[in-house]
Amino acid sequence: MEHRYLSTEEEVQGAHARMAAILQQQPLFFDEGNSAVNVRRVGQLPFHLNRCGQADACVGLLGDLLFAEAKCACGLVYDLLEDFHACEAALPAKQLERHPDFEAFAELKQMIAFNLPILSRMVR
């Protein structure tokens, strides 16, 4: 779709930025009991943040335990780990390590990586 409708990298980044903004305005859960997860938000927001150049915002998002729990609850455990890797690839290591949410980001990534088989079986 990018190649057919968007002719420049600026247009591509702008489209991803608009999608990220729309998804950020949506709730993480659709109910009071936090059982109905907004699958579109948890599934797509990290991708759009990275693609539009907002990897800093993605670090904060992935460092949020509630977001990680929601994504795992949807069965997107492997996707979550891929989000961490994509975010790390989008930022220089020194910039990532200076991010205010880096500690939570790194701890959650490590916990998910070590417990991936267990987490993926729990949501089936």
PDB file of N, CA and C in Angstrom, residues 16-88:
ATOM      1  N   HIS A  16       1.876   6.700   9.105  1.00  0.00           N
ATOM      2  CA  HIS A  16       2.079   5.898  10.316  1.00  0.00           C
ATOM      3  C   HIS A  16       1.875   6.751  11.580  1.00  0.00           C
ATOM      4  N   ALA A  17       2.290   8.005  11.523  1.00  0.00           N
ATOM      5  CA  ALA A  17       2.094   8.905  12.669  1.00  0.00           C
ATOM      6  C   ALA A  17       0.602   9.127  12.931  1.00  0.00           C
ATOM      7  N   ARG A  18      -0.179   9.280  11.867  1.00  0.00           N
ATOM      8  CA  ARG A  18      -1.627   9.456  12.045  1.00  0.00           C
ATOM      9  C   ARG A  18      -2.271   8.196  12.630  1.00  0.00           C
ATOM     10  N   MET A  19      -1.845   7.033  12.153  1.00  0.00           N
ATOM     11  CA  MET A  19      -2.383   5.780  12.702  1.00  0.00           C
ATOM     12  C   MET A  19      -1.995   5.634  14.174  1.00  0.00           C
ATOM     13  N   ALA A  20      -0.751   5.966  14.507  1.00  0.00           N
ATOM     14  CA  ALA A  20      -0.309   5.881  15.901  1.00  0.00           C
ATOM     15  C   ALA A  20      -1.134   6.816  16.783  1.00  0.00           C
ATOM     16  N   ALA A  21      -1.386   8.024  16.296  1.00  0.00           N
ATOM     17  CA  ALA A  21      -2.174   8.990  17.072  1.00  0.00           C
ATOM     18  C   ALA A  21      -3.597   8.485  17.305  1.00  0.00           C
ATOM     19  N   ILE A  22      -4.195   7.894  16.288  1.00  0.00           N
ATOM     20  CA  ILE A  22      -5.546   7.346  16.422  1.00  0.00           C
ATOM     21  C   ILE A  22      -5.558   6.221  17.454  1.00  0.00           C
ATOM     22  N   LEU A  23      -4.579   5.324  17.366  1.00  0.00           N
ATOM     23  CA  LEU A  23      -4.524   4.185  18.290  1.00  0.00           C
ATOM     24  C   LEU A  23      -4.226   4.624  19.721  1.00  0.00           C
ATOM     25  N   GLN A  24      -3.407   5.659  19.891  1.00  0.00           N
ATOM     26  CA  GLN A  24      -3.097   6.148  21.232  1.00  0.00           C
ATOM     27  C   GLN A  24      -4.312   6.769  21.907  1.00  0.00           C
ATOM     28  N   GLN A  25      -5.250   7.272  21.135  1.00  0.00           N
ATOM     29  CA  GLN A  25      -6.458   7.868  21.700  1.00  0.00           C
ATOM     30  C   GLN A  25      -7.471   6.810  22.139  1.00  0.00           C
ATOM     31  N   GLN A  26      -7.322   5.599  21.633  1.00  0.00           N
ATOM     32  CA  GLN A  26      -8.263   4.532  21.970  1.00  0.00           C
ATOM     33  C   GLN A  26      -7.910   3.934  23.329  1.00  0.00           C
ATOM     34  N   PRO A  27      -8.905   3.377  24.013  1.00  0.00           N
ATOM     35  CA  PRO A  27      -8.625   2.759  25.315  1.00  0.00           C
ATOM     36  C   PRO A  27      -7.871   1.444  25.131  1.00  0.00           C
ATOM     37  N   LEU A  28      -7.135   1.064  26.148  1.00  0.00           N
ATOM     38  CA  LEU A  28      -6.428  -0.218  26.122  1.00  0.00           C
ATOM     39  C   LEU A  28      -7.414  -1.373  26.342  1.00  0.00           C
ATOM     40  N   PHE A  29      -8.442  -1.101  27.151  1.00  0.00           N
ATOM     41  CA  PHE A  29      -9.483  -2.093  27.428  1.00  0.00           C
ATOM     42  C   PHE A  29     -10.843  -1.480  27.105  1.00  0.00           C
ATOM     43  N   PHE A  30     -11.766  -2.322  26.693  1.00  0.00           N
ATOM     44  CA  PHE A  30     -13.107  -1.865  26.353  1.00  0.00           C
ATOM     45  C   PHE A  30     -14.098  -2.006  27.506  1.00  0.00           C
ATOM     46  N   ASP A  31     -13.639  -2.536  28.634  1.00  0.00           N
ATOM     47  CA  ASP A  31     -14.555  -2.740  29.754  1.00  0.00           C
ATOM     48  C   ASP A  31     -13.891  -2.324  31.060  1.00  0.00           C
ATOM     49  N   GLU A  32     -14.674  -2.234  32.098  1.00  0.00           N
ATOM     50  CA  GLU A  32     -14.192  -1.827  33.416  1.00  0.00           C
ATOM     51  C   GLU A  32     -13.313  -2.893  34.063  1.00  0.00           C
ATOM     52  N   GLY A  33     -13.556  -4.158  33.757  1.00  0.00           N
ATOM     53  CA  GLY A  33     -12.822  -5.239  34.394  1.00  0.00           C
ATOM     54  C   GLY A  33     -11.505  -5.583  33.722  1.00  0.00           C
ATOM     55  N   ASN A  34     -11.139  -4.815  32.707  1.00  0.00           N
ATOM     56  CA  ASN A  34      -9.891  -5.033  31.979  1.00  0.00           C
ATOM     57  C   ASN A  34      -9.779  -6.438  31.393  1.00  0.00           C
ATOM     58  N   SER A  35     -10.906  -6.965  30.917  1.00  0.00           N
ATOM     59  CA  SER A  35     -10.863  -8.293  30.309  1.00  0.00           C
ATOM     60  C   SER A  35     -11.046  -8.238  28.792  1.00  0.00           C
ATOM     61  N   ALA A  36     -11.617  -7.161  28.278  1.00  0.00           N
ATOM     62  CA  ALA A  36     -11.820  -7.011  26.837  1.00  0.00           C
ATOM     63  C   ALA A  36     -10.741  -6.085  26.284  1.00  0.00           C
ATOM     64  N   VAL A  37      -9.663  -6.680  25.809  1.00  0.00           N
ATOM     65  CA  VAL A  37      -8.502  -5.926  25.334  1.00  0.00           C
ATOM     66  C   VAL A  37      -8.765  -5.369  23.942  1.00  0.00           C
ATOM     67  N   ASN A  38      -8.322  -4.155  23.713  1.00  0.00           N
ATOM     68  CA  ASN A  38      -8.370  -3.538  22.392  1.00  0.00           C
ATOM     69  C   ASN A  38      -7.228  -4.150  21.571  1.00  0.00           C
ATOM     70  N   VAL A  39      -7.523  -5.235  20.878  1.00  0.00           N
ATOM     71  CA  VAL A  39      -6.513  -6.009  20.158  1.00  0.00           C
ATOM     72  C   VAL A  39      -5.847  -5.177  19.072  1.00  0.00           C
ATOM     73  N   ARG A  40      -6.609  -4.337  18.425  1.00  0.00           N
ATOM     74  CA  ARG A  40      -6.026  -3.501  17.372  1.00  0.00           C
ATOM     75  C   ARG A  40      -4.956  -2.572  17.957  1.00  0.00           C
ATOM     76  N   ARG A  41      -5.234  -1.979  19.106  1.00  0.00           N
ATOM     77  CA  ARG A  41      -4.263  -1.069  19.714  1.00  0.00           C
ATOM     78  C   ARG A  41      -2.992  -1.812  20.121  1.00  0.00           C
ATOM     79  N   VAL A  42      -3.133  -2.910  20.841  1.00  0.00           N
ATOM     80  CA  VAL A  42      -1.940  -3.619  21.301  1.00  0.00           C
ATOM     81  C   VAL A  42      -1.192  -4.271  20.149  1.00  0.00           C
ATOM     82  N   GLY A  43      -1.907  -4.668  19.126  1.00  0.00           N
ATOM     83  CA  GLY A  43      -1.267  -5.331  17.996  1.00  0.00           C
ATOM     84  C   GLY A  43      -0.540  -4.397  17.047  1.00  0.00           C
ATOM     85  N   GLN A  44      -1.043  -3.174  16.880  1.00  0.00           N
ATOM     86  CA  GLN A  44      -0.512  -2.291  15.847  1.00  0.00           C
ATOM     87  C   GLN A  44       0.264  -1.081  16.349  1.00  0.00           C
ATOM     88  N   LEU A  45      -0.012  -0.599  17.541  1.00  0.00           N
ATOM     89  CA  LEU A  45       0.597   0.650  17.996  1.00  0.00           C
ATOM     90  C   LEU A  45       2.124   0.624  18.013  1.00  0.00           C
ATOM     91  N   PRO A  46       2.776  -0.411  18.549  1.00  0.00           N
ATOM     92  CA  PRO A  46       4.242  -0.386  18.525  1.00  0.00           C
ATOM     93  C   PRO A  46       4.817  -0.291  17.103  1.00  0.00           C
ATOM     94  N   PHE A  47       4.226  -1.006  16.163  1.00  0.00           N
ATOM     95  CA  PHE A  47       4.681  -0.964  14.775  1.00  0.00           C
ATOM     96  C   PHE A  47       4.591   0.453  14.211  1.00  0.00           C
ATOM     97  N   HIS A  48       3.449   1.093  14.395  1.00  0.00           N
ATOM     98  CA  HIS A  48       3.263   2.438  13.846  1.00  0.00           C
ATOM     99  C   HIS A  48       4.183   3.452  14.521  1.00  0.00           C
ATOM    100  N   LEU A  49       4.392   3.323  15.827  1.00  0.00           N
ATOM    101  CA  LEU A  49       5.309   4.236  16.519  1.00  0.00           C
ATOM    102  C   LEU A  49       6.730   4.103  15.980  1.00  0.00           C
ATOM    103  N   ASN A  50       7.181   2.883  15.800  1.00  0.00           N
ATOM    104  CA  ASN A  50       8.530   2.678  15.255  1.00  0.00           C
ATOM    105  C   ASN A  50       8.631   3.167  13.823  1.00  0.00           C
ATOM    106  N   ARG A  51       7.621   2.884  13.029  1.00  0.00           N
ATOM    107  CA  ARG A  51       7.662   3.217  11.590  1.00  0.00           C
ATOM    108  C   ARG A  51       7.604   4.718  11.336  1.00  0.00           C
ATOM    109  N   CYS A  52       7.006   5.467  12.249  1.00  0.00           N
ATOM    110  CA  CYS A  52       6.918   6.919  12.035  1.00  0.00           C
ATOM    111  C   CYS A  52       8.050   7.668  12.731  1.00  0.00           C
ATOM    112  N   GLY A  53       8.998   6.936  13.310  1.00  0.00           N
ATOM    113  CA  GLY A  53      10.138   7.580  13.936  1.00  0.00           C
ATOM    114  C   GLY A  53       9.936   7.957  15.390  1.00  0.00           C
ATOM    115  N   GLN A  54       8.928   7.402  16.030  1.00  0.00           N
ATOM    116  CA  GLN A  54       8.658   7.696  17.437  1.00  0.00           C
ATOM    117  C   GLN A  54       9.071   6.518  18.328  1.00  0.00           C
ATOM    118  N   ALA A  55      10.278   6.024  18.104  1.00  0.00           N
ATOM    119  CA  ALA A  55      10.762   4.880  18.872  1.00  0.00           C
ATOM    120  C   ALA A  55      10.865   5.207  20.362  1.00  0.00           C
ATOM    121  N   ASP A  56      11.135   6.469  20.696  1.00  0.00           N
ATOM    122  CA  ASP A  56      11.170   6.865  22.115  1.00  0.00           C
ATOM    123  C   ASP A  56       9.823   6.590  22.781  1.00  0.00           C
ATOM    124  N   ALA A  57       8.747   6.935  22.089  1.00  0.00           N
ATOM    125  CA  ALA A  57       7.407   6.671  22.631  1.00  0.00           C
ATOM    126  C   ALA A  57       7.151   5.175  22.730  1.00  0.00           C
ATOM    127  N   CYS A  58       7.718   4.424  21.810  1.00  0.00           N
ATOM    128  CA  CYS A  58       7.542   2.975  21.821  1.00  0.00           C
ATOM    129  C   CYS A  58       8.249   2.346  23.027  1.00  0.00           C
ATOM    130  N   VAL A  59       9.408   2.882  23.405  1.00  0.00           N
ATOM    131  CA  VAL A  59      10.110   2.384  24.594  1.00  0.00           C
ATOM    132  C   VAL A  59       9.214   2.559  25.821  1.00  0.00           C
ATOM    133  N   GLY A  60       8.611   3.720  25.953  1.00  0.00           N
ATOM    134  CA  GLY A  60       7.703   3.964  27.075  1.00  0.00           C
ATOM    135  C   GLY A  60       6.511   3.043  27.060  1.00  0.00           C
ATOM    136  N   LEU A  61       5.954   2.818  25.885  1.00  0.00           N
ATOM    137  CA  LEU A  61       4.797   1.935  25.749  1.00  0.00           C
ATOM    138  C   LEU A  61       5.151   0.502  26.150  1.00  0.00           C
ATOM    139  N   LEU A  62       6.281   0.007  25.646  1.00  0.00           N
ATOM    140  CA  LEU A  62       6.674  -1.368  25.935  1.00  0.00           C
ATOM    141  C   LEU A  62       7.160  -1.542  27.369  1.00  0.00           C
ATOM    142  N   GLY A  63       7.537  -0.465  28.008  1.00  0.00           N
ATOM    143  CA  GLY A  63       7.923  -0.516  29.418  1.00  0.00           C
ATOM    144  C   GLY A  63       6.740  -0.475  30.365  1.00  0.00           C
ATOM    145  N   ASP A  64       5.541  -0.346  29.820  1.00  0.00           N
ATOM    146  CA  ASP A  64       4.314  -0.294  30.612  1.00  0.00           C
ATOM    147  C   ASP A  64       3.798  -1.716  30.837  1.00  0.00           C
ATOM    148  N   LEU A  65       3.817  -2.154  32.080  1.00  0.00           N
ATOM    149  CA  LEU A  65       3.408  -3.526  32.409  1.00  0.00           C
ATOM    150  C   LEU A  65       1.974  -3.813  31.995  1.00  0.00           C
ATOM    151  N   LEU A  66       1.081  -2.851  32.144  1.00  0.00           N
ATOM    152  CA  LEU A  66      -0.320  -3.062  31.769  1.00  0.00           C
ATOM    153  C   LEU A  66      -0.447  -3.330  30.271  1.00  0.00           C
ATOM    154  N   PHE A  67       0.315  -2.585  29.451  1.00  0.00           N
ATOM    155  CA  PHE A  67       0.298  -2.818  28.006  1.00  0.00           C
ATOM    156  C   PHE A  67       0.825  -4.221  27.697  1.00  0.00           C
ATOM    157  N   ALA A  68       1.940  -4.597  28.322  1.00  0.00           N
ATOM    158  CA  ALA A  68       2.527  -5.922  28.079  1.00  0.00           C
ATOM    159  C   ALA A  68       1.549  -7.026  28.492  1.00  0.00           C
ATOM    160  N   GLU A  69       0.891  -6.860  29.623  1.00  0.00           N
ATOM    161  CA  GLU A  69      -0.088  -7.853  30.074  1.00  0.00           C
ATOM    162  C   GLU A  69      -1.248  -7.964  29.095  1.00  0.00           C
ATOM    163  N   ALA A  70      -1.715  -6.819  28.590  1.00  0.00           N
ATOM    164  CA  ALA A  70      -2.829  -6.825  27.640  1.00  0.00           C
ATOM    165  C   ALA A  70      -2.433  -7.539  26.353  1.00  0.00           C
ATOM    166  N   LYS A  71      -1.225  -7.287  25.876  1.00  0.00           N
ATOM    167  CA  LYS A  71      -0.775  -7.923  24.638  1.00  0.00           C
ATOM    168  C   LYS A  71      -0.621  -9.428  24.839  1.00  0.00           C
ATOM    169  N   CYS A  72      -0.100  -9.831  25.985  1.00  0.00           N
ATOM    170  CA  CYS A  72       0.018 -11.260  26.293  1.00  0.00           C
ATOM    171  C   CYS A  72      -1.360 -11.914  26.413  1.00  0.00           C
ATOM    172  N   ALA A  73      -2.300 -11.213  27.015  1.00  0.00           N
ATOM    173  CA  ALA A  73      -3.650 -11.753  27.190  1.00  0.00           C
ATOM    174  C   ALA A  73      -4.331 -12.036  25.859  1.00  0.00           C
ATOM    175  N   CYS A  74      -3.926 -11.317  24.816  1.00  0.00           N
ATOM    176  CA  CYS A  74      -4.496 -11.527  23.474  1.00  0.00           C
ATOM    177  C   CYS A  74      -3.824 -12.677  22.740  1.00  0.00           C
ATOM    178  N   GLY A  75      -2.795 -13.242  23.348  1.00  0.00           N
ATOM    179  CA  GLY A  75      -2.055 -14.305  22.674  1.00  0.00           C
ATOM    180  C   GLY A  75      -0.951 -13.782  21.776  1.00  0.00           C
ATOM    181  N   LEU A  76      -0.597 -12.514  21.937  1.00  0.00           N
ATOM    182  CA  LEU A  76       0.419 -11.891  21.083  1.00  0.00           C
ATOM    183  C   LEU A  76       1.777 -11.826  21.789  1.00  0.00           C
ATOM    184  N   VAL A  77       2.127 -12.902  22.473  1.00  0.00           N
ATOM    185  CA  VAL A  77       3.367 -12.942  23.249  1.00  0.00           C
ATOM    186  C   VAL A  77       4.584 -12.847  22.341  1.00  0.00           C
ATOM    187  N   TYR A  78       4.602 -13.620  21.273  1.00  0.00           N
ATOM    188  CA  TYR A  78       5.737 -13.590  20.355  1.00  0.00           C
ATOM    189  C   TYR A  78       5.832 -12.239  19.643  1.00  0.00           C
ATOM    190  N   ASP A  79       4.693 -11.668  19.307  1.00  0.00           N
ATOM    191  CA  ASP A  79       4.679 -10.332  18.698  1.00  0.00           C
ATOM    192  C   ASP A  79       5.248  -9.292  19.654  1.00  0.00           C
ATOM    193  N   LEU A  80       4.947  -9.433  20.935  1.00  0.00           N
ATOM    194  CA  LEU A  80       5.460  -8.503  21.925  1.00  0.00           C
ATOM    195  C   LEU A  80       6.983  -8.542  21.968  1.00  0.00           C
ATOM    196  N   LEU A  81       7.547  -9.731  21.947  1.00  0.00           N
ATOM    197  CA  LEU A  81       9.005  -9.842  21.938  1.00  0.00           C
ATOM    198  C   LEU A  81       9.583  -9.237  20.656  1.00  0.00           C
ATOM    199  N   GLU A  82       8.913  -9.429  19.531  1.00  0.00           N
ATOM    200  CA  GLU A  82       9.347  -8.800  18.277  1.00  0.00           C
ATOM    201  C   GLU A  82       9.282  -7.277  18.370  1.00  0.00           C
ATOM    202  N   ASP A  83       8.270  -6.755  19.070  1.00  0.00           N
ATOM    203  CA  ASP A  83       8.172  -5.307  19.271  1.00  0.00           C
ATOM    204  C   ASP A  83       9.389  -4.778  20.022  1.00  0.00           C
ATOM    205  N   PHE A  84       9.820  -5.505  21.044  1.00  0.00           N
ATOM    206  CA  PHE A  84      11.007  -5.096  21.796  1.00  0.00           C
ATOM    207  C   PHE A  84      12.231  -5.060  20.882  1.00  0.00           C
ATOM    208  N   HIS A  85      12.393  -6.090  20.064  1.00  0.00           N
ATOM    209  CA  HIS A  85      13.545  -6.144  19.162  1.00  0.00           C
ATOM    210  C   HIS A  85      13.496  -5.026  18.123  1.00  0.00           C
ATOM    211  N   ALA A  86      12.319  -4.752  17.585  1.00  0.00           N
ATOM    212  CA  ALA A  86      12.180  -3.681  16.593  1.00  0.00           C
ATOM    213  C   ALA A  86      12.487  -2.325  17.204  1.00  0.00           C
ATOM    214  N   CYS A  87      12.053  -2.131  18.425  1.00  0.00           N
ATOM    215  CA  CYS A  87      12.303  -0.871  19.127  1.00  0.00           C
ATOM    216  C   CYS A  87      13.798  -0.701  19.386  1.00  0.00           C
ATOM    217  N   GLU A  88      14.455  -1.763  19.797  1.00  0.00           N
ATOM    218  CA  GLU A  88      15.902  -1.704  20.014  1.00  0.00           C
ATOM    219  C   GLU A  88      16.643  -1.407  18.718  1.00  0.00           C
TER     220      GLU A  88
END
